[in-house]
CSV table of C-alpha atoms in Angstrom, one decimal:
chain,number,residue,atom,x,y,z
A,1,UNK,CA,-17.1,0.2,-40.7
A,2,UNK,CA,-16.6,4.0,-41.6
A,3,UNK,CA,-15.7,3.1,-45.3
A,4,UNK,CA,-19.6,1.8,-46.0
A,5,UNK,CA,-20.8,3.6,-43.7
A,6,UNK,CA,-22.6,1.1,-41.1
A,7,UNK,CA,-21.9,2.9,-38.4
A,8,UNK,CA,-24.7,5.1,-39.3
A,9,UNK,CA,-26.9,2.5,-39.8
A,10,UNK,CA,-29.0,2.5,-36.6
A,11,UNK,CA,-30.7,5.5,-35.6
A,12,UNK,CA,-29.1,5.3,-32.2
A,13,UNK,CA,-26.0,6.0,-33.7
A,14,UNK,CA,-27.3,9.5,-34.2
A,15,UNK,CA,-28.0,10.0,-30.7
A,16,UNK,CA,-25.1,11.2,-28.0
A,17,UNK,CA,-26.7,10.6,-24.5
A,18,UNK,CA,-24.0,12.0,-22.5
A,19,UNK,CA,-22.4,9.5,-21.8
A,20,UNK,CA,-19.2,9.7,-19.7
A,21,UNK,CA,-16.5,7.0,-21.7
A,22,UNK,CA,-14.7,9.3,-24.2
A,23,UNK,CA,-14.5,11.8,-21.1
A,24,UNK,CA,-13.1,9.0,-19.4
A,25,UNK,CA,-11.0,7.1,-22.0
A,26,UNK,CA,-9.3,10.9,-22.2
A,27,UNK,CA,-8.7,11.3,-18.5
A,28,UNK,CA,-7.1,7.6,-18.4
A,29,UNK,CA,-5.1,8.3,-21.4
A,30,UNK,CA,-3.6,11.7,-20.0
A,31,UNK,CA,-3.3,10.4,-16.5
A,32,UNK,CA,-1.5,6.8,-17.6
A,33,UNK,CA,0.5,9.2,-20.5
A,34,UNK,CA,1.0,13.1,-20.1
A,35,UNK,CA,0.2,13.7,-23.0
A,36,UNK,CA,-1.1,17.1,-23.1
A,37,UNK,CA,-3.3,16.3,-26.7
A,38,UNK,CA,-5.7,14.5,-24.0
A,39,UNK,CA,-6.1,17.9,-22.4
A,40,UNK,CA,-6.9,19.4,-25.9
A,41,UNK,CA,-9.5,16.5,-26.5
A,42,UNK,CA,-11.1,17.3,-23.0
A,43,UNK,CA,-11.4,21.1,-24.2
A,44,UNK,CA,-13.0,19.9,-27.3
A,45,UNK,CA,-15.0,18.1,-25.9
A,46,UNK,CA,-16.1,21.1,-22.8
A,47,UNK,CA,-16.9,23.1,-25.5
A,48,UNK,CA,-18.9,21.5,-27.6
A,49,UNK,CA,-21.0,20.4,-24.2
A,50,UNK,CA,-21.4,24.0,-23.7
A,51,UNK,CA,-22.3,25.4,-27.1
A,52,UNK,CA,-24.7,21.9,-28.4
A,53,UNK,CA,-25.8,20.4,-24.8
A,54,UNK,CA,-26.4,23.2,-22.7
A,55,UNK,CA,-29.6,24.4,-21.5
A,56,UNK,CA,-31.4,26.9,-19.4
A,57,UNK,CA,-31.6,24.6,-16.4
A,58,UNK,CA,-28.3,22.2,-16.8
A,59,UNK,CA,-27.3,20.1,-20.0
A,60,UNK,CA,-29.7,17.6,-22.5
A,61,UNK,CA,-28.4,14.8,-24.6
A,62,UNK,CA,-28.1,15.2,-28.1
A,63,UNK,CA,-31.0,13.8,-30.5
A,64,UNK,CA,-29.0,14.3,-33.3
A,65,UNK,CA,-25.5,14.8,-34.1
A,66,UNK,CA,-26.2,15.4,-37.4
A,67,UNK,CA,-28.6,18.1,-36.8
A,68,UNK,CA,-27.2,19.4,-33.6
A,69,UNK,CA,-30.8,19.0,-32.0
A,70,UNK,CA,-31.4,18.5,-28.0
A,71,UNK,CA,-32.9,16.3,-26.3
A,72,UNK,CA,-35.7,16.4,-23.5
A,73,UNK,CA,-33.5,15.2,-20.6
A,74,UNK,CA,-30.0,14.5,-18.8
A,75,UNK,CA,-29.1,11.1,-17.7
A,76,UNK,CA,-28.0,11.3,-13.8
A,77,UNK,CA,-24.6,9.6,-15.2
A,78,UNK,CA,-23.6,13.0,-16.6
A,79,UNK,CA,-23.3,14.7,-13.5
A,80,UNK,CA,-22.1,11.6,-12.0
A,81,UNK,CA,-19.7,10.6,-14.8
A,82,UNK,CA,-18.7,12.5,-17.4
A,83,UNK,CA,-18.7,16.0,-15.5
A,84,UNK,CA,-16.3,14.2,-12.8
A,85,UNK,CA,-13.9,13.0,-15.4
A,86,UNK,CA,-13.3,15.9,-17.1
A,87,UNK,CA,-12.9,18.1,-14.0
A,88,UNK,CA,-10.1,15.7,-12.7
A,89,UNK,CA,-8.5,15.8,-16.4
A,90,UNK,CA,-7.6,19.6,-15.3
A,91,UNK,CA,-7.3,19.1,-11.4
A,92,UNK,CA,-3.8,18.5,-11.2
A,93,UNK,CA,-3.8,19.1,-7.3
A,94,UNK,CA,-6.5,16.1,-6.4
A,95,UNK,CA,-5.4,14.1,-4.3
A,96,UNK,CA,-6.5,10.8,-6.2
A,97,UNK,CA,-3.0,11.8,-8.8
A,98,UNK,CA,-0.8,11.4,-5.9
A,99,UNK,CA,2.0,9.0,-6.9
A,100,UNK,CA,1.1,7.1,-4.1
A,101,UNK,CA,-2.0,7.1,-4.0
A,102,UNK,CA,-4.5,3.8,-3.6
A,103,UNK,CA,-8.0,4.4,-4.9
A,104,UNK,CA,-9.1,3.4,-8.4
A,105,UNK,CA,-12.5,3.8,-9.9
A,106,UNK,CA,-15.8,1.8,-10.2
A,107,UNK,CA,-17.3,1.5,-14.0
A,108,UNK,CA,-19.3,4.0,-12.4
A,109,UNK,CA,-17.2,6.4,-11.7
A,110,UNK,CA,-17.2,6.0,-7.6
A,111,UNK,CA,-14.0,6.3,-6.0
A,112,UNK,CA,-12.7,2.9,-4.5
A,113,UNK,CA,-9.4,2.7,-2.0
A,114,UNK,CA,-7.4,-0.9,-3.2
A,115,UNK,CA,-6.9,-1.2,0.8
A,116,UNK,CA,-8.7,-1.0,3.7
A,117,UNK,CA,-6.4,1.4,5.0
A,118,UNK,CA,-5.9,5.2,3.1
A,119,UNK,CA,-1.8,5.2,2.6
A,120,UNK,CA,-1.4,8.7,2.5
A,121,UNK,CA,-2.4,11.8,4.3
A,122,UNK,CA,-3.5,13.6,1.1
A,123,UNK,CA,-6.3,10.4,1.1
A,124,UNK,CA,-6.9,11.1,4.8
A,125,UNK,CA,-7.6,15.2,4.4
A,126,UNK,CA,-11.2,14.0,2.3
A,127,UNK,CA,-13.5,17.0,3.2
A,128,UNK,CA,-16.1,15.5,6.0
A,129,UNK,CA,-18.9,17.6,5.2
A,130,UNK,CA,-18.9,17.1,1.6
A,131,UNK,CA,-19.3,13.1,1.8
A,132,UNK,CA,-22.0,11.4,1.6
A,133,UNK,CA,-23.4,8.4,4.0
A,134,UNK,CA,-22.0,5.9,2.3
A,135,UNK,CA,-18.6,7.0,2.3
A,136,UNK,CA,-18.9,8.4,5.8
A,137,UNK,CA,-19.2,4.8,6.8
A,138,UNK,CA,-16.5,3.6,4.2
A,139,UNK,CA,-14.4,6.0,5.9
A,140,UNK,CA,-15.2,5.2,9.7
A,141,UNK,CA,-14.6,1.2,8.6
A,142,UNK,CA,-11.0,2.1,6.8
A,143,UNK,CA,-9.9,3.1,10.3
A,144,UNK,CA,-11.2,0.2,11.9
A,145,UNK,CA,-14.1,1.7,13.9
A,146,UNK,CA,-18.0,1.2,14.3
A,147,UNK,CA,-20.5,3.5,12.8
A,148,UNK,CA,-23.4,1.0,13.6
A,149,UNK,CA,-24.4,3.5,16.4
A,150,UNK,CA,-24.6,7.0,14.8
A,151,UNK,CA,-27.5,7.3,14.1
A,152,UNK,CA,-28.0,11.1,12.9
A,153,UNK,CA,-26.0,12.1,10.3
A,154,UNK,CA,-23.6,14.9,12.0
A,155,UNK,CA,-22.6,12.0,14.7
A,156,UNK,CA,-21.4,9.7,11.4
A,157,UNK,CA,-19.7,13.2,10.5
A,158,UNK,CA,-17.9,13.2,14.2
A,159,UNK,CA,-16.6,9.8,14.1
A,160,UNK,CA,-15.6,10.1,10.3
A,161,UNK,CA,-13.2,13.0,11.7
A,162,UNK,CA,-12.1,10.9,14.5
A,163,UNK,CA,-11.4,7.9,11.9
A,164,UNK,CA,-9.4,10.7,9.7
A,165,UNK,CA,-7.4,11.8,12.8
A,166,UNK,CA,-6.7,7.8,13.5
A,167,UNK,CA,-5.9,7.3,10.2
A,168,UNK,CA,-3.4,10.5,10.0
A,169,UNK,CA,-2.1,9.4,13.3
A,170,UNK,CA,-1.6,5.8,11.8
A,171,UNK,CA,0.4,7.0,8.0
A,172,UNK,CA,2.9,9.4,10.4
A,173,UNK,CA,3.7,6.4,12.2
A,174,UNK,CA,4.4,4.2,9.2
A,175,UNK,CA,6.2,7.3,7.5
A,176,UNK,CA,8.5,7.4,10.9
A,177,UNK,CA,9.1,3.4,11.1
A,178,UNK,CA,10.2,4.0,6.9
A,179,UNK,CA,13.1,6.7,7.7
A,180,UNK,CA,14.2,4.8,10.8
């Protein structure tokens, strides 16, 4: 309750650990809405990460809001979280705002396909090199192939392009069978 002030009540309620849901509530909002005030928000909220959090090697929570004082430490969900959220507010290109595209995210901020199969070939032009293990192997299984024998990492990396390439070769044929 603002009016008695409660809210400050707890010393927690001083503290702002970085964490990534106004980031995220902003980059829902803008994404579900278009409306460019989210955009402002996000700018907001960039610069006051820049001139209150940041540090000589990266970005520290906030001890006090009050007293604008730092922290000892960042919280891996920054990078993770909040920094992903408000790069995609302004990356209008990613393939993630295609209007038909299928992926959603966890609560922490991982990117999820809805089906086992990438609908689009904006989904299926994912950068190889950049992925890690995990999604290497999510990627191999959306295309219905085995990575249960690569065992070094650049032979995941070759069959994730050869899944890409299935995958491509898969969407062109559903995009023919549509206009036919």
């Amino acid at each position: 309750d603002v009016r008695r002030k409660s809210l400050y009540a707890g010393a927690w309620a001083e503290v702002y650990p970085l964490r990534p849901e106004l980031a995220e509530s902003c980059y829902a909002l803008y994404r579900a809405t278009g409306n460019h005030s989210y955009l402002h928000m996000g700018a907001e909220m960039v610069r006051s990460l820049n001139s209150l959090a940041r540090t000589d090697a990266g970005f520290a929570a906030i001890s006090s809001v009050r007293r604008h004082t730092q922290d000892d430490h960042m919280a891996s969900y920054f990078l993770a979280e909040t920094l992903k959220y408000l790069y995609l507010l302004y990356d209008e290109d990613n393939f993630l705002h295609a209007p038909d595209s299928t992926f959603v995210f966890s609560t922490e901020a991982h990117i999820i396909p809805l089906s086992p199969r990438f609908s689009s070939d904006a989904a299926v032009t994912l950068h190889v090199d950049k992925m890690a293990v995990a999604q290497l192997r999510q990627l191999v299984a959306s295309a219905g192939l085995s990575s249960a024998d690569c065992v070094e990492r650049h032979e995941l990396r070759d069959r994730a392009r050869q899944a890409q390439r299935k995958l491509q070769s898969v969407s062109r044929a559903a995009q023919h069978a549509q206009r036919a």
